Amino acid sequence: MLNIRVEKNVNPKPIPDKDNPLKFGTIFTNHMFIMNYETGKGWFDPRIVPYDKISLGPSAMVFHYAQEMFEGLKAYRAKDGRALLFRPDMNAKRTNLTNDRLCIPTIPEEDFVQAIKELVKVDEEWIPDREGTSLYIRPFIIATDEFLGVRPSNTYLFMIILSPVGPYYPEGLDPVKIWIEDDYVRAVKGGIGFAKTGGNYAASLAAQVKAHDEGYSQVLWLDGVERKYIEEVGAMNIFFKINGKVVTPMLNGSILPGITRDSVINLLRSWNIEVEEKQISVDELIDAAKFGALEEVFGTGTAAVISPVGHLRYGDNVIKVQDGGIGPISQKLYDSIVGIQLGEIEGPEGWVVEV
Ligand code: PLP
Ligand code: COI
């Protein structure tokens, strides 16, 4: 258990006006969490301090070799006023999965969750309550040794910042357009694709810019070797309903093990809807669309929640899904996940945690 000291912000910013729509990731609350690490000493000095700039040497290793990780989860305002987190233990576990891969020291899961809860409590009034809004929580760790050789750092900062957010896509729950990328790749097996680390997102930017220029919201990645099998979308895992069955790419080491993905698989199975985690080729998808068997496509993610996909493009092939509308499974999943997150529907035990 951490002994977290709190230094209150004496110049707090006002909470955003409730009537203004919240853009994703643009506003930050009045406080942040910081904890240091040093080899031989472990994690120390956990503190909640006013949100502010931090000072690092220009030679800090994170700037040169990207030894860093991040997470994403949300706090939700229930109708009865409670502040709720959704499966924060899963973010704690994934943090350590990422840390192990990047030679970053692990953090005890209970400390990770405690730090989030205490910070959210301090800025609790910032949790918005309008439909489709929440307080996005961004824990991250950076390597801070001032050193130019390549090796794991001996010092780190673990920080958490908070941002009141609306929908990730301007489309909201309206279906998004996705670009299937067959030139650039994001990750390969044995690499860092399964880890939540900035390098994966840096690798994704060129394709994302290309997709945006073509009028698409995000990229759907194919495997890095054959460029044949479907992996995931820029900030979401992907699901297809083909011939009555839901399929999603299996976790193969190069895609992020999404917490929303896991939750969706659980919910679908609890409704007796068959879900298969498997290798799915882009050709299989195009054939399914050609023969009218592709019933629904949706992405899953903390930021994106459940995001229906209405249109996919692969080279000259354009796949239209549900006539560009929202499919019944996507809608039911959205309503159920959001209902559970807001404490209105009872989910599986342990999914919702009060702050
Ligand atoms: N895949 C990528 C690349 C992501 O950035 C995200 C978002 O965090 C996801 C999938 C979905 O993961 P989760 O449901 O845990 O947010
Ligand atoms: C998420 O937290 O859902 C993310 O995908 C992180 C970010 C890329 C917005």
PDB file of C-alpha atoms and ligand atoms in Angstrom, residues 24 70-73 136 138 168 196 201 234-236 301-304, ligand 2:
ATOM      1  CA  PHE A  24     -11.115  13.879 -26.617  1.00  0.00           C
ATOM      2  CA  PHE A  70       1.133   4.025 -21.114  1.00  0.00           C
ATOM      3  CA  GLU A  71      -2.342   2.847 -20.186  1.00  0.00           C
ATOM      4  CA  GLY A  72      -5.853   4.130 -20.694  1.00  0.00           C
ATOM      5  CA  LEU A  73      -8.998   3.677 -18.626  1.00  0.00           C
ATOM      6  CA  TYR A 136     -10.090   9.502 -19.164  1.00  0.00           C
ATOM      7  CA  ARG A 138      -3.758   8.109 -18.504  1.00  0.00           C
ATOM      8  CA  TYR A 168     -13.033   9.547 -29.333  1.00  0.00           C
ATOM      9  CA  LYS A 196       1.039  -0.539 -24.795  1.00  0.00           C
ATOM     10  CA  TYR A 201       1.779   4.500 -32.164  1.00  0.00           C
ATOM     11  CA  GLY A 234      -5.217   2.102 -34.689  1.00  0.00           C
ATOM     12  CA  ALA A 235      -6.877   2.442 -31.282  1.00  0.00           C
ATOM     13  CA  MET A 236      -9.279  -0.521 -31.186  1.00  0.00           C
ATOM     14  CA  GLY A 301     -11.557   0.141 -27.054  1.00  0.00           C
ATOM     15  CA  THR A 302     -11.556   2.255 -23.922  1.00  0.00           C
ATOM     16  CA  ALA A 303     -11.532   5.505 -25.866  1.00  0.00           C
ATOM     17  CA  ALA A 304     -13.683   4.211 -28.727  1.00  0.00           C
TER      18      ALA A 304
HETATM   19  C1  COI B   2      -7.450   3.937 -25.496  1.00  0.00           C
HETATM   20  O1  COI B   2      -7.164   4.201 -24.331  1.00  0.00           O
HETATM   21  O2  COI B   2      -8.531   3.437 -25.813  1.00  0.00           O
HETATM   22  C2  COI B   2      -6.505   4.222 -26.563  1.00  0.00           C
HETATM   23  O3  COI B   2      -6.617   3.702 -27.621  1.00  0.00           O
HETATM   24  C3  COI B   2      -5.457   5.138 -26.311  1.00  0.00           C
HETATM   25  C4  COI B   2      -5.269   6.193 -27.313  1.00  0.00           C
HETATM   26  C5  COI B   2      -4.565   5.749 -28.510  1.00  0.00           C
HETATM   27  C6  COI B   2      -6.387   7.118 -27.487  1.00  0.00           C
END
